[in-house]
Each structure stands twice: as structure tokens, then as C-alpha cells.
XYZ file of C-alpha atoms in Angstrom:
342
model
C -0.512 0.002 -0.255
C 2.457 2.592 0.975
C 4.496 1.768 -2.518
C 0.867 2.171 -4.430
C 0.694 5.979 -2.364
C 4.644 6.473 -3.083
C 4.219 5.632 -6.727
C 1.547 7.793 -7.623
C 2.960 10.945 -5.273
C 5.968 10.394 -7.893
C 2.927 9.889 -11.478
C 2.170 12.958 -9.612
C 4.639 15.228 -9.415
C 6.324 13.878 -12.977
C 2.225 15.252 -14.775
C 2.969 18.076 -12.968
C 6.649 18.518 -14.555
C 5.435 17.791 -17.407
C 2.674 20.339 -17.577
C 4.752 22.793 -16.201
C 7.587 22.434 -18.917
C 5.604 22.062 -21.671
C 3.613 25.533 -20.608
C 6.927 26.918 -20.418
C 8.075 25.634 -23.667
C 4.773 27.206 -25.000
C 5.302 30.325 -23.168
C 9.231 30.032 -24.776
C 7.876 29.231 -28.354
C 5.295 31.808 -28.434
C 7.325 34.477 -26.761
C 10.604 33.860 -29.651
C 8.117 33.570 -32.278
C 7.532 37.302 -31.787
C 10.509 38.702 -30.586
C 13.254 40.342 -33.403
C 16.364 39.387 -33.506
C 19.571 40.257 -35.780
C 22.769 38.930 -34.949
C 24.386 38.951 -38.473
C 27.711 40.896 -38.277
C 27.710 43.224 -40.835
C 24.587 45.994 -41.102
C 22.811 43.241 -43.785
C 22.895 39.712 -44.794
C 21.724 37.590 -47.837
C 20.670 34.279 -47.396
C 19.914 31.741 -50.293
C 17.611 29.399 -50.127
C 18.542 26.539 -52.819
C 15.436 24.799 -54.443
C 14.580 21.502 -52.619
C 15.879 22.584 -49.440
C 13.955 21.527 -46.669
C 12.631 22.990 -43.354
C 15.465 21.824 -41.378
C 18.208 23.203 -44.107
C 16.479 26.147 -44.598
C 16.574 27.046 -40.399
C 20.288 25.914 -40.299
C 20.942 28.719 -43.246
C 18.999 31.247 -41.639
C 20.861 30.510 -37.918
C 24.311 30.421 -39.449
C 23.038 33.671 -41.567
C 22.152 35.491 -37.810
C 18.801 36.030 -38.911
C 17.247 33.193 -36.442
C 18.351 33.074 -32.832
C 16.916 29.648 -32.238
C 15.722 26.953 -35.013
C 13.317 25.279 -33.229
C 10.629 28.146 -32.862
C 10.561 28.885 -37.001
C 10.453 24.919 -37.593
C 7.665 24.600 -34.495
C 5.781 27.171 -36.976
C 5.876 26.570 -40.522
C 5.069 22.750 -39.556
C 2.568 23.916 -37.807
C 1.068 26.406 -40.021
C 1.753 23.724 -43.250
C 3.811 26.452 -44.523
C 7.064 24.464 -44.881
C 5.884 22.918 -48.284
C 5.547 26.634 -50.076
C 8.777 28.149 -48.715
C 10.448 29.834 -52.212
C 13.884 29.477 -53.260
C 15.862 32.252 -54.493
C 18.158 34.732 -51.812
C 16.920 37.149 -49.693
C 17.939 40.172 -47.713
C 17.978 40.592 -43.833
C 19.143 44.182 -42.874
C 16.882 44.990 -39.773
C 15.565 42.643 -36.730
C 12.746 40.066 -37.813
C 10.423 37.630 -35.807
C 10.704 34.235 -37.512
C 7.211 34.268 -38.037
C 7.906 37.232 -40.319
C 10.653 35.421 -41.913
C 8.656 32.582 -42.518
C 6.060 34.798 -43.960
C 8.451 36.600 -46.137
C 9.655 33.016 -47.650
C 5.962 31.841 -48.116
C 5.860 35.179 -50.226
C 9.027 34.639 -52.010
C 9.879 37.921 -51.504
C 13.432 37.430 -52.636
C 15.579 40.340 -53.502
C 16.070 42.249 -56.705
C 18.760 44.807 -58.270
C 16.433 47.623 -59.944
C 18.703 49.290 -62.856
C 17.417 51.937 -65.059
C 18.837 51.923 -68.360
C 17.633 55.149 -70.422
C 16.747 55.566 -73.993
C 19.819 56.232 -76.235
C 22.829 54.690 -74.981
C 24.916 53.012 -77.210
C 25.271 49.216 -76.448
C 29.226 50.171 -74.957
C 27.540 53.172 -72.702
C 24.787 50.325 -71.501
C 27.626 47.929 -70.458
C 29.604 50.086 -68.456
C 26.098 51.230 -66.285
C 25.414 47.951 -65.820
C 29.123 46.950 -64.708
C 29.356 50.253 -62.682
C 26.212 49.685 -61.076
C 27.847 45.894 -59.763
C 25.759 43.793 -61.242
C 28.323 42.189 -63.993
C 31.541 42.424 -64.822
C 32.570 45.033 -67.923
C 34.465 41.843 -69.246
C 32.121 39.557 -69.033
C 29.228 41.778 -70.678
C 31.845 42.874 -73.815
C 32.046 38.905 -74.141
C 28.617 39.063 -74.033
C 27.902 41.720 -76.767
C 28.391 39.727 -79.704
C 25.798 36.688 -79.280
C 24.075 37.969 -82.381
C 22.483 34.256 -82.315
C 20.090 35.689 -80.094
C 18.383 37.769 -82.929
C 19.454 36.315 -85.755
C 16.037 34.568 -86.559
C 14.215 37.683 -86.990
C 17.394 40.308 -87.677
C 20.252 38.076 -89.293
C 22.475 41.282 -90.474
C 23.136 42.252 -87.089
C 26.728 42.395 -86.207
C 26.425 42.765 -82.737
C 23.874 43.837 -79.961
C 23.557 47.294 -80.917
C 20.275 48.574 -80.552
C 18.875 45.241 -79.332
C 18.944 45.872 -75.651
C 16.010 47.235 -74.790
C 16.108 50.704 -72.388
C 13.608 50.290 -69.338
C 14.206 49.518 -65.984
C 15.100 46.047 -64.681
C 14.120 43.563 -61.752
C 17.175 41.143 -61.117
C 18.388 39.014 -59.092
C 21.810 39.769 -57.480
C 23.679 37.223 -58.529
C 22.372 37.248 -62.236
C 25.267 36.312 -65.041
C 26.321 38.809 -68.778
C 24.701 36.572 -70.496
C 21.401 36.265 -68.492
C 21.081 40.203 -68.031
C 21.714 40.899 -71.986
C 19.799 37.725 -73.266
C 16.814 39.489 -70.760
C 17.092 43.080 -72.544
C 17.476 41.873 -75.677
C 14.237 39.370 -75.301
C 11.813 42.530 -73.585
C 12.797 44.096 -77.160
C 12.116 41.064 -78.896
C 8.673 41.412 -77.197
C 8.081 45.141 -77.719
C 8.874 44.977 -81.640
C 6.335 42.096 -82.120
C 3.826 44.298 -80.029
C 4.964 47.290 -81.964
C 4.643 45.287 -85.754
C 0.926 43.754 -85.137
C -0.054 47.335 -84.436
C 2.131 48.920 -87.352
C 2.716 45.672 -89.679
C 6.457 46.733 -91.404
C 6.651 49.012 -94.498
C 7.250 47.570 -97.409
C 10.924 46.644 -98.073
C 12.232 46.905 -94.876
C 13.808 44.519 -92.652
C 13.561 44.758 -88.594
C 17.579 45.271 -88.678
C 16.252 48.591 -90.899
C 13.370 49.578 -88.723
C 15.915 49.728 -85.514
C 18.664 50.847 -87.510
C 15.913 54.098 -88.198
C 14.712 54.414 -84.844
C 18.238 54.663 -83.317
C 18.481 57.887 -85.471
C 15.292 59.228 -84.969
C 16.341 58.180 -80.444
C 19.353 60.592 -81.125
C 17.729 63.327 -82.808
C 14.033 63.673 -81.297
C 13.982 64.774 -77.383
C 9.623 64.906 -77.668
C 7.935 62.452 -78.302
C 5.536 64.765 -79.799
C 8.216 65.012 -82.932
C 9.130 61.282 -83.172
C 6.996 60.773 -85.950
C 7.964 63.953 -87.837
C 11.978 63.177 -87.383
C 10.777 59.853 -88.838
C 9.308 61.604 -91.644
C 12.465 63.515 -92.723
C 14.689 60.413 -92.921
C 12.147 58.234 -94.751
C 11.540 61.156 -97.203
C 14.924 61.854 -97.933
C 15.318 57.564 -98.369
C 13.306 57.721 -100.556
C 14.166 60.490 -102.728
C 18.602 59.331 -102.240
C 19.367 62.571 -100.230
C 21.767 62.225 -97.911
C 20.655 61.688 -94.396
C 23.110 64.292 -92.969
C 22.543 63.027 -89.260
C 24.921 64.632 -86.901
C 24.561 61.826 -84.214
C 26.117 59.319 -86.956
C 28.942 61.220 -87.234
C 29.040 61.226 -83.485
C 28.768 57.253 -83.512
C 31.804 57.005 -85.958
C 33.565 59.338 -83.945
C 33.021 57.325 -80.493
C 33.893 53.759 -82.378
C 37.357 55.516 -83.246
C 37.880 57.053 -80.091
C 38.280 60.316 -81.176
C 34.435 62.134 -79.880
C 35.582 64.834 -77.544
C 31.829 66.142 -77.079
C 31.852 68.583 -80.193
C 31.325 67.827 -84.406
C 33.879 69.826 -86.292
C 33.466 70.662 -89.989
C 36.272 67.954 -90.615
C 34.373 65.548 -89.177
C 31.908 65.627 -91.688
C 34.093 64.746 -94.338
C 35.643 61.353 -92.226
C 35.482 57.939 -94.035
C 33.516 55.574 -92.585
C 30.060 53.868 -93.468
C 28.270 55.887 -90.597
C 29.271 58.606 -92.172
C 25.614 59.782 -93.503
C 26.716 63.355 -94.622
C 28.993 61.385 -97.607
C 26.992 58.330 -97.915
C 23.651 57.617 -99.210
C 21.139 55.625 -97.329
C 20.756 53.954 -94.088
C 24.358 52.848 -91.923
C 25.147 49.676 -91.695
C 23.141 49.173 -88.297
C 22.142 50.992 -85.109
C 23.733 53.896 -83.155
C 22.162 53.570 -80.132
C 19.194 51.342 -78.063
C 15.987 52.606 -79.095
C 12.658 52.598 -76.795
C 9.537 52.188 -78.058
C 8.312 54.942 -78.986
C 11.442 55.756 -81.722
C 10.564 52.413 -82.603
C 7.529 53.118 -83.315
C 8.027 56.477 -85.461
C 10.001 54.035 -87.164
C 7.529 52.191 -88.054
C 5.124 54.522 -88.829
C 6.189 58.080 -90.170
C 4.376 61.016 -89.866
C 2.957 61.811 -93.615
C 4.226 64.874 -94.787
C 6.797 66.283 -97.201
C 8.974 67.470 -95.193
C 13.094 67.342 -95.801
C 14.583 69.013 -92.894
C 14.889 70.099 -89.801
C 17.251 71.521 -86.957
C 17.423 71.678 -83.523
C 15.906 74.631 -81.288
C 18.198 75.743 -78.629
C 15.173 74.133 -76.003
C 15.438 70.774 -77.460
C 12.154 70.761 -80.064
C 13.048 71.648 -83.842
C 12.488 73.604 -86.812
C 10.978 71.237 -89.726
C 11.284 72.783 -93.371
C 10.344 71.500 -96.889
C 13.356 72.965 -98.913
C 16.749 73.639 -98.749
C 16.366 77.907 -98.412
C 13.997 77.802 -95.666
C 15.618 75.503 -93.871
C 19.027 77.832 -93.880
C 17.452 80.753 -92.447
C 16.220 78.330 -89.803
C 19.815 76.880 -88.955
C 20.804 80.440 -89.203
C 17.892 81.854 -86.801
C 18.746 78.946 -84.337
C 22.133 77.133 -84.692
C 25.887 78.058 -85.313
C 27.773 76.843 -87.970
C 30.573 74.032 -87.393
C 33.369 75.127 -86.041
């Protein structure tokens, strides 16, 4: 009888301790789930979650990075809520104290870190990759190696000599560890999407290829500062092409000087006589390829120029243009709005 009482007291004590321990564990878990923590050595840390990683592996990575103080609350939460099956792979940025619940919710949403980079319209391919390299996304050497990848555009532009003109200017959100080829391919694919969309609205004019359209659009991009004038600039250029008049486009001279490393920010009279396939003062027709990366509005203008009999334009000081139908009127406009070349 005495033994039975002893065992009863021991069992009661054990159950009591178990209840207390369980309560303390529950309290600790609940408290830790809501406690913000950041123990990484620097002001920010990146955690790469691989594809197919299990919850234990994920918790370990987060703990090693100093994002989780204890793995258990995170593991209990994701398994209890069923979120363990929906945590998404990718690279995550942590830069402030965060709770295990918030971390799990971020991983479930796929709140992956992306680097944002804006490529303006009108940059050359070289200027574009220099901007990308300056952002720290990719190395300049790797980008230079990717520029000749004309196989990416060969199906619709077999005349392309490199990716000049085909790196679509836009704001891109990309993973931090994107490769040079992946990034430039993304820009080319975006160009393809935009061109296909515009071609569906404005079919290629008779006798024109996508490469010629892109070349014309690049000249429009460099000449026109105002969207309202792009179709007029396109009209002047196509009218001159049709009449066999040299395009006399300053931006093509600038491009030729850049290619030879001689451009210092100015064009002089002697530059208008340089021996280059991009010299549209002495050569008729379009240059052999684009001189910059055009945006959507310039591509649209190249596909659908305004119908006019204009043949000349000159820039005003405010960036707009004075358009003329004949040379005499144009000469008066040049005298009024622009100094002659040195």
C-alpha cells in the first residue's frame, strides 16, 4: 500500500512537472516567435535558399547567417501552419531585426531580393554595359564578351553585327547574382516582345527589315528629344531616303567618332568628311546598323512615320526642332537657331 502511494505521488509529481515544462516550452515558443532578432555581423546579410531545401536545412541557413536566434520556433511554426511546403527558393536580404513568423511569411511570399537598374533610351551598347558594370551587377569584361551574341537576334535580324540597338532600354529588376549573358539576353528578349507588339499594330513597310527599322529608330532616338516630334523626324529621314538625299545625321557622325575613340563632345566641319560607313553626310542610305538602343516610341515612329513632304529639321535651343520643306527655308532656320560648325 505504501509503495502504491509512493508511485502515485511520483506519477503526480512527474505529470505536474511535465505540465509545467510544457507550459514553459509553449510560453518560450510563443515569446520567441514574436521576438525580433538580428545577429548578423554586418548591417545587411544575404541568405540563399536552394531549390528543394527542406525546412531543417532552411532553418540552419537562417541560423548560421544570424537571422534566426533559435531554429526551433521557426521549425515548429512552419510545420504547424503547413508553410513548410510553400517556402520559396531564392536570395533574401535581411537588414533589420525580424521575427521567425515574419521570416516564414517572407519566404512563403517569395520576397526575393532584386537589384533594380534603369537603362535610359539612346545609350549605345557600350554605354549600356558600362552603366551595368558601374552598378556592380556584372563585370565589364563578361558583358563585353556577351555583346557579339547575334545568335539571340538571328531569327528576326540576321544582318545584326552585334547587339547594338537590341538592348531594350527599361527598368529591370534582376537577382543580385545574374550573369552578364542572362542580363543581356533578358534585355534582348524584352526588345523582341516590344517589337512584335508594335509590328502587330504597324506592319513592316514594304522593303524594310527589322534591322533597318531598328537602325532608323536609333537615329530618331538620338535626334528627337520630344515624343511629339518623333514621327516628324521619322518622316524627314524616310523622305530623304526615298529621294536619295544623304541623311546628314549628326548622331551618326558622333557614333563613328566614338567607334574610333576620337569623340570629345564636339563635331567639327572636318568630321563631316570622315571615312566611315556611319558618315551619313557623304554616304546615301542608312548606316550599316543601329547607333544606339531605341525606346518604344522611336521604334513606333520608325514603323509609322508621319506623312509629310518635310526634308529638313534643325534643333532649337529648347530641344525642339524647326522643320522645313525646302533648303532655303532650312538655311534661314539654321541661321536663326544654331551656330554653324567650327
